[in-house]
DNA sequence: GTCTATATTTCGATAGAC
DNA sequence: GTCTATCGAAATATAGAC
């Protein structure tokens, strides 16, 4: 399992397919996955409902593709995490959080749709598990947090870091008045730095 | 507006009404609000679908009641928050977080259903706003975070605190292996304490 | 690839007896 | 308060022409 030749499942990226995903992402964020009908997606795209079925077999597959793109973002972070041993981990954490913050900021809508439709994404995993048994990044992260070789206090603070990033950076624009995102991001980095005082 | 005589809208708490809410909370957490049909709620309760309509006019009203109970939990925390002035705030923060942690732990399922069905709860606010214009606790908290009288760095760290609590304490049981919740909660308190070094 | 139908199903909600 | 029965309105998905 997990042979080195496993390719990243070449997913076709035709133009209209991308436009469907783009519009779906918008609508799922505005109204939620369940409340968004294929008709609405088709309407905003200027095509009919049936046309969507040429590009995606089921409605669920649209959400699945968005899920896979989130996985692509999280995968190498978790690979880095798994490559470190327990002693290096705390020292490397700020750097990993930096990368994470960059990815969140560069893909806000994608992270947002996951947060706002947690249930829909979660039920996806059941069907997706046929393709990628232990590739679910949430599961991998939970397994990481359950590792007794890492001091519990550190694991708790790592979990806190993730939540802090989401909480402070993923609210819709202007959560802190008119403060620019970069400034907020820098303050979040500082705060998480204080959670891991490397020189004590 | 917000006259002192505004009573907490005496909501009837009959026995079966409570059982409906109990079962609905379970199912909404397991399958999500949209994916849970009234038939499923009725089945698990041993009654028929139509019986539910004696206790709730619409399906939405079941979710609304859960929302109101979350509001009841958050209201006095926000009242305390609004009563403080900007200088006392940082010093009082750890105590407020303590109370918040207690409420989260004592009402895990209630907070969980909100996190997992963010969209459904959010669309509720539109209809609910008729009754409680500026009583939405999320909006109140956002308004608090936008207050320029508080240093931005402090506001960011407060937002981080909330996310940290959710992230570390609301995962289903055993997020950190078999570590007891109280121990994790204590570690979260420590971590947030490090975010606000009162003696520097 | 996109269209016009249409099949099929499920769900929320109501009416009215008991 | 709970039941049986049913309505009406969506929505997903399919069939087949162009």
Short mmCIF file of N, CA and C in Angstrom, two decimals, chain A residues 27-35 113 115-120 123 141-142 145-147 152-153 155-165 167-168 171-177 179-180 183-184 187-188 190-192 194-195 197, chain B residues 27-35 113 115-120 123 141-142 145-147 152-153 155-165 167-168 171-177 179-180 183-184 187-188 190-192 194-195 197:
data_model
loop_
_atom_site.label_atom_id
_atom_site.label_comp_id
_atom_site.label_asym_id
_atom_site.label_seq_id
_atom_site.Cartn_x
_atom_site.Cartn_y
_atom_site.Cartn_z
N UNK A 27 -21.39 29.20 -4.38
CA UNK A 27 -22.74 28.95 -3.87
C UNK A 27 -22.74 28.13 -2.59
N UNK A 28 -21.85 27.15 -2.52
CA UNK A 28 -21.77 26.36 -1.29
C UNK A 28 -21.39 27.25 -0.11
N UNK A 29 -20.58 28.25 -0.36
CA UNK A 29 -20.21 29.16 0.72
C UNK A 29 -21.35 30.11 1.08
N UNK A 30 -22.13 30.49 0.05
CA UNK A 30 -23.21 31.43 0.32
C UNK A 30 -24.41 30.76 0.98
N UNK A 31 -24.78 29.59 0.46
CA UNK A 31 -26.04 28.96 0.88
C UNK A 31 -25.86 27.61 1.54
N UNK A 32 -24.67 27.05 1.46
CA UNK A 32 -24.47 25.70 1.96
C UNK A 32 -24.64 24.67 0.86
N UNK A 33 -24.00 23.54 1.04
CA UNK A 33 -24.02 22.47 0.04
C UNK A 33 -25.43 21.92 -0.18
N UNK A 34 -26.11 21.60 0.90
CA UNK A 34 -27.42 20.95 0.77
C UNK A 34 -28.46 21.90 0.19
N UNK A 35 -28.34 23.17 0.55
CA UNK A 35 -29.35 24.13 0.10
C UNK A 35 -29.07 24.62 -1.31
N UNK A 113 -15.35 26.78 2.84
CA UNK A 113 -16.44 25.88 2.46
C UNK A 113 -16.39 24.60 3.29
N UNK A 115 -15.23 24.47 6.44
CA UNK A 115 -15.69 24.81 7.79
C UNK A 115 -17.20 24.97 7.84
N UNK A 116 -17.75 25.55 6.80
CA UNK A 116 -19.19 25.84 6.81
C UNK A 116 -20.04 24.63 6.46
N UNK A 117 -19.42 23.61 5.88
CA UNK A 117 -20.18 22.42 5.48
C UNK A 117 -19.53 21.15 6.01
N UNK A 118 -19.10 21.24 7.25
CA UNK A 118 -18.38 20.13 7.87
C UNK A 118 -19.11 18.81 7.69
N UNK A 119 -20.38 18.79 7.95
CA UNK A 119 -21.14 17.54 7.86
C UNK A 119 -21.10 16.97 6.46
N UNK A 120 -21.36 17.79 5.47
CA UNK A 120 -21.38 17.31 4.09
C UNK A 120 -20.03 16.72 3.71
N UNK A 123 -19.50 13.27 5.57
CA UNK A 123 -20.20 12.13 4.99
C UNK A 123 -19.59 11.73 3.66
N UNK A 141 -4.15 13.88 11.01
CA UNK A 141 -3.82 14.85 12.05
C UNK A 141 -4.29 14.37 13.43
N UNK A 142 -5.44 13.74 13.48
CA UNK A 142 -5.92 13.20 14.75
C UNK A 142 -4.99 12.11 15.26
N UNK A 145 -2.13 13.73 16.79
CA UNK A 145 -2.42 14.30 18.11
C UNK A 145 -2.57 13.23 19.18
N UNK A 146 -2.74 11.99 18.76
CA UNK A 146 -2.90 10.91 19.73
C UNK A 146 -1.58 10.22 20.04
N UNK A 147 -0.51 10.66 19.40
CA UNK A 147 0.80 10.02 19.57
C UNK A 147 1.37 10.27 20.97
N UNK A 152 1.97 15.56 26.04
CA UNK A 152 0.58 15.98 25.87
C UNK A 152 0.46 17.50 25.80
N UNK A 153 1.23 18.19 26.62
CA UNK A 153 1.15 19.65 26.64
C UNK A 153 1.46 20.23 25.26
N UNK A 155 1.13 18.64 22.35
CA UNK A 155 0.06 18.29 21.41
C UNK A 155 -1.14 19.20 21.58
N UNK A 156 -1.49 19.48 22.82
CA UNK A 156 -2.62 20.37 23.06
C UNK A 156 -2.35 21.74 22.45
N UNK A 157 -1.14 22.25 22.64
CA UNK A 157 -0.83 23.56 22.10
C UNK A 157 -0.78 23.57 20.57
N UNK A 158 -0.45 22.44 19.97
CA UNK A 158 -0.51 22.36 18.51
C UNK A 158 -1.95 22.41 18.03
N UNK A 159 -2.80 21.67 18.70
CA UNK A 159 -4.22 21.74 18.35
C UNK A 159 -4.75 23.15 18.53
N UNK A 160 -4.35 23.78 19.61
CA UNK A 160 -4.77 25.17 19.83
C UNK A 160 -4.30 26.08 18.70
N UNK A 161 -3.10 25.85 18.21
CA UNK A 161 -2.56 26.68 17.13
C UNK A 161 -3.46 26.64 15.91
N UNK A 162 -3.84 25.43 15.53
CA UNK A 162 -4.68 25.29 14.35
C UNK A 162 -5.99 26.05 14.53
N UNK A 163 -6.62 25.83 15.66
CA UNK A 163 -7.87 26.53 15.92
C UNK A 163 -7.68 28.03 15.93
N UNK A 164 -6.56 28.48 16.46
CA UNK A 164 -6.30 29.92 16.52
C UNK A 164 -6.19 30.50 15.11
N UNK A 165 -5.49 29.79 14.24
CA UNK A 165 -5.34 30.28 12.86
C UNK A 165 -6.71 30.41 12.19
N UNK A 167 -9.68 30.58 13.56
CA UNK A 167 -10.55 31.53 14.24
C UNK A 167 -10.21 32.97 13.89
N UNK A 168 -8.92 33.28 13.79
CA UNK A 168 -8.52 34.67 13.61
C UNK A 168 -8.42 35.06 12.13
N UNK A 171 -12.45 34.35 9.35
CA UNK A 171 -13.67 35.12 9.33
C UNK A 171 -13.72 35.96 8.07
N UNK A 172 -14.88 36.21 7.56
CA UNK A 172 -15.01 37.00 6.34
C UNK A 172 -14.28 38.33 6.54
N UNK A 173 -13.94 38.96 5.46
CA UNK A 173 -13.15 40.18 5.49
C UNK A 173 -13.59 41.16 6.55
N UNK A 174 -12.63 41.77 7.20
CA UNK A 174 -12.96 42.82 8.14
C UNK A 174 -13.42 42.33 9.49
N UNK A 175 -12.93 41.20 9.93
CA UNK A 175 -13.31 40.69 11.24
C UNK A 175 -12.80 41.64 12.33
N UNK A 176 -11.64 42.22 12.09
CA UNK A 176 -11.06 43.14 13.07
C UNK A 176 -11.13 44.57 12.55
N UNK A 177 -12.31 45.00 12.20
CA UNK A 177 -12.44 46.33 11.64
C UNK A 177 -11.81 46.36 10.27
N UNK A 179 -8.45 46.30 9.76
CA UNK A 179 -7.05 45.88 9.84
C UNK A 179 -6.71 44.95 8.67
N UNK A 180 -5.60 45.23 7.99
CA UNK A 180 -5.20 44.39 6.85
C UNK A 180 -4.85 42.97 7.30
N UNK A 183 -1.33 42.10 8.55
CA UNK A 183 -1.03 42.53 9.91
C UNK A 183 -1.60 41.53 10.92
N UNK A 184 -2.84 41.13 10.66
CA UNK A 184 -3.46 40.14 11.56
C UNK A 184 -2.67 38.84 11.54
N UNK A 187 0.31 39.02 13.67
CA UNK A 187 -0.03 38.95 15.09
C UNK A 187 -0.37 37.52 15.51
N UNK A 188 -1.00 36.79 14.61
CA UNK A 188 -1.29 35.38 14.92
C UNK A 188 0.01 34.60 15.05
N UNK A 190 2.88 35.74 15.97
CA UNK A 190 3.46 36.12 17.26
C UNK A 190 2.81 35.34 18.40
N UNK A 191 1.49 35.30 18.36
CA UNK A 191 0.76 34.65 19.44
C UNK A 191 1.15 33.17 19.53
N UNK A 192 1.17 32.50 18.38
CA UNK A 192 1.52 31.08 18.38
C UNK A 192 2.97 30.89 18.80
N UNK A 194 4.36 32.56 21.07
CA UNK A 194 4.34 32.59 22.53
C UNK A 194 3.84 31.28 23.13
N UNK A 195 3.16 30.49 22.30
CA UNK A 195 2.69 29.19 22.79
C UNK A 195 3.84 28.19 22.85
N UNK A 197 7.56 28.64 23.53
CA UNK A 197 8.77 29.41 23.87
C UNK A 197 10.00 28.51 23.72
N UNK B 27 -29.36 13.34 16.34
CA UNK B 27 -29.37 13.07 14.90
C UNK B 27 -28.70 14.17 14.09
N UNK B 28 -28.91 15.42 14.50
CA UNK B 28 -28.25 16.52 13.80
C UNK B 28 -26.74 16.38 13.91
N UNK B 29 -26.27 15.89 15.03
CA UNK B 29 -24.83 15.70 15.19
C UNK B 29 -24.33 14.50 14.39
N UNK B 30 -25.15 13.47 14.27
CA UNK B 30 -24.71 12.28 13.56
C UNK B 30 -24.76 12.48 12.04
N UNK B 31 -25.87 13.08 11.57
CA UNK B 31 -26.10 13.11 10.13
C UNK B 31 -26.15 14.50 9.55
N UNK B 32 -26.25 15.49 10.41
CA UNK B 32 -26.45 16.84 9.92
C UNK B 32 -27.92 17.22 9.89
N UNK B 33 -28.17 18.51 9.98
CA UNK B 33 -29.55 18.99 10.04
C UNK B 33 -30.33 18.68 8.76
N UNK B 34 -29.73 18.99 7.63
CA UNK B 34 -30.45 18.83 6.37
C UNK B 34 -30.71 17.37 6.04
N UNK B 35 -29.77 16.54 6.39
CA UNK B 35 -29.90 15.12 6.06
C UNK B 35 -30.79 14.36 7.03
N UNK B 113 -23.13 20.71 17.64
CA UNK B 113 -24.13 20.76 16.58
C UNK B 113 -24.05 22.11 15.85
N UNK B 115 -21.20 23.86 15.47
CA UNK B 115 -20.00 23.82 14.63
C UNK B 115 -20.23 22.99 13.37
N UNK B 116 -20.93 21.88 13.53
CA UNK B 116 -21.10 20.96 12.40
C UNK B 116 -22.19 21.39 11.44
N UNK B 117 -23.05 22.32 11.86
CA UNK B 117 -24.14 22.77 10.99
C UNK B 117 -24.16 24.29 10.90
N UNK B 118 -22.98 24.84 10.77
CA UNK B 118 -22.84 26.29 10.75
C UNK B 118 -23.80 26.96 9.78
N UNK B 119 -23.89 26.44 8.58
CA UNK B 119 -24.74 27.04 7.56
C UNK B 119 -26.20 27.05 7.98
N UNK B 120 -26.67 25.91 8.46
CA UNK B 120 -28.07 25.81 8.85
C UNK B 120 -28.38 26.81 9.96
N UNK B 123 -28.41 30.49 8.49
CA UNK B 123 -29.62 30.86 7.76
C UNK B 123 -30.80 31.02 8.69
N UNK B 141 -20.09 39.36 19.34
CA UNK B 141 -18.66 39.09 19.51
C UNK B 141 -17.85 39.72 18.38
N UNK B 142 -18.39 39.66 17.18
CA UNK B 142 -17.69 40.29 16.05
C UNK B 142 -17.59 41.80 16.26
N UNK B 145 -14.85 42.41 18.57
CA UNK B 145 -13.53 42.26 17.96
C UNK B 145 -13.19 43.40 17.02
N UNK B 146 -14.18 44.17 16.64
CA UNK B 146 -13.92 45.29 15.73
C UNK B 146 -13.70 46.59 16.49
N UNK B 147 -13.80 46.55 17.80
CA UNK B 147 -13.67 47.75 18.62
C UNK B 147 -12.24 48.29 18.61
N UNK B 152 -5.23 46.06 18.73
CA UNK B 152 -5.48 44.98 17.78
C UNK B 152 -4.82 43.68 18.22
N UNK B 153 -3.61 43.79 18.76
CA UNK B 153 -2.91 42.57 19.18
C UNK B 153 -3.71 41.81 20.22
N UNK B 155 -7.02 41.94 20.62
CA UNK B 155 -8.22 41.38 19.99
C UNK B 155 -7.90 40.12 19.21
N UNK B 156 -6.78 40.14 18.51
CA UNK B 156 -6.39 38.94 17.75
C UNK B 156 -6.18 37.76 18.69
N UNK B 157 -5.51 38.03 19.82
CA UNK B 157 -5.26 36.93 20.75
C UNK B 157 -6.53 36.44 21.42
N UNK B 158 -7.50 37.31 21.56
CA UNK B 158 -8.78 36.85 22.11
C UNK B 158 -9.49 35.94 21.12
N UNK B 159 -9.48 36.35 19.85
CA UNK B 159 -10.07 35.48 18.83
C UNK B 159 -9.34 34.13 18.80
N UNK B 160 -8.02 34.18 18.90
CA UNK B 160 -7.24 32.95 18.93
C UNK B 160 -7.65 32.06 20.10
N UNK B 161 -7.90 32.68 21.24
CA UNK B 161 -8.29 31.90 22.41
C UNK B 161 -9.55 31.08 22.16
N UNK B 162 -10.53 31.73 21.59
CA UNK B 162 -11.79 31.03 21.34
C UNK B 162 -11.55 29.84 20.41
N UNK B 163 -10.85 30.09 19.33
CA UNK B 163 -10.57 29.00 18.40
C UNK B 163 -9.78 27.89 19.07
N UNK B 164 -8.86 28.26 19.93
CA UNK B 164 -8.06 27.26 20.62
C UNK B 164 -8.92 26.37 21.50
N UNK B 165 -9.84 26.98 22.21
CA UNK B 165 -10.73 26.19 23.07
C UNK B 165 -11.54 25.20 22.24
N UNK B 167 -10.97 24.07 19.24
CA UNK B 167 -10.13 23.11 18.54
C UNK B 167 -9.64 22.00 19.45
N UNK B 168 -9.29 22.35 20.67
CA UNK B 168 -8.69 21.36 21.56
C UNK B 168 -9.72 20.60 22.39
N UNK B 171 -13.30 18.26 19.94
CA UNK B 171 -13.23 17.03 19.18
C UNK B 171 -13.89 15.92 19.96
N UNK B 172 -14.47 14.97 19.26
CA UNK B 172 -15.11 13.86 19.96
C UNK B 172 -14.13 13.21 20.93
N UNK B 173 -14.64 12.51 21.88
CA UNK B 173 -13.83 11.93 22.96
C UNK B 173 -12.55 11.27 22.46
N UNK B 174 -11.49 11.50 23.22
CA UNK B 174 -10.25 10.81 22.89
C UNK B 174 -9.47 11.43 21.75
N UNK B 175 -9.56 12.74 21.61
CA UNK B 175 -8.79 13.40 20.57
C UNK B 175 -7.29 13.26 20.86
N UNK B 176 -6.95 13.28 22.14
CA UNK B 176 -5.54 13.15 22.53
C UNK B 176 -5.30 11.80 23.19
N UNK B 177 -5.63 10.76 22.45
CA UNK B 177 -5.47 9.43 23.03
C UNK B 177 -6.48 9.24 24.16
N UNK B 179 -6.19 10.78 27.19
CA UNK B 179 -6.01 11.83 28.19
C UNK B 179 -7.37 12.33 28.66
N UNK B 180 -7.55 12.44 29.97
CA UNK B 180 -8.84 12.92 30.50
C UNK B 180 -9.08 14.37 30.13
N UNK B 183 -7.69 17.21 32.26
CA UNK B 183 -6.25 17.48 32.09
C UNK B 183 -6.02 18.34 30.85
N UNK B 184 -6.71 17.98 29.78
CA UNK B 184 -6.58 18.77 28.55
C UNK B 184 -7.06 20.20 28.78
N UNK B 187 -4.52 22.24 30.46
CA UNK B 187 -3.43 22.60 29.55
C UNK B 187 -3.84 23.72 28.60
N UNK B 188 -5.10 23.70 28.21
CA UNK B 188 -5.60 24.78 27.36
C UNK B 188 -5.59 26.10 28.13
N UNK B 190 -3.62 26.90 30.56
CA UNK B 190 -2.21 27.32 30.63
C UNK B 190 -1.79 28.01 29.34
N UNK B 191 -2.13 27.37 28.21
CA UNK B 191 -1.71 27.91 26.93
C UNK B 191 -2.27 29.31 26.72
N UNK B 192 -3.56 29.46 26.99
CA UNK B 192 -4.17 30.77 26.81
C UNK B 192 -3.59 31.78 27.79
N UNK B 194 -0.55 31.90 28.58
CA UNK B 194 0.69 32.36 27.95
C UNK B 194 0.42 33.37 26.84
N UNK B 195 -0.79 33.38 26.34
CA UNK B 195 -1.13 34.37 25.31
C UNK B 195 -1.32 35.76 25.91
N UNK B 197 0.30 37.44 28.93
CA UNK B 197 1.21 37.54 30.08
C UNK B 197 0.93 38.81 30.85
#
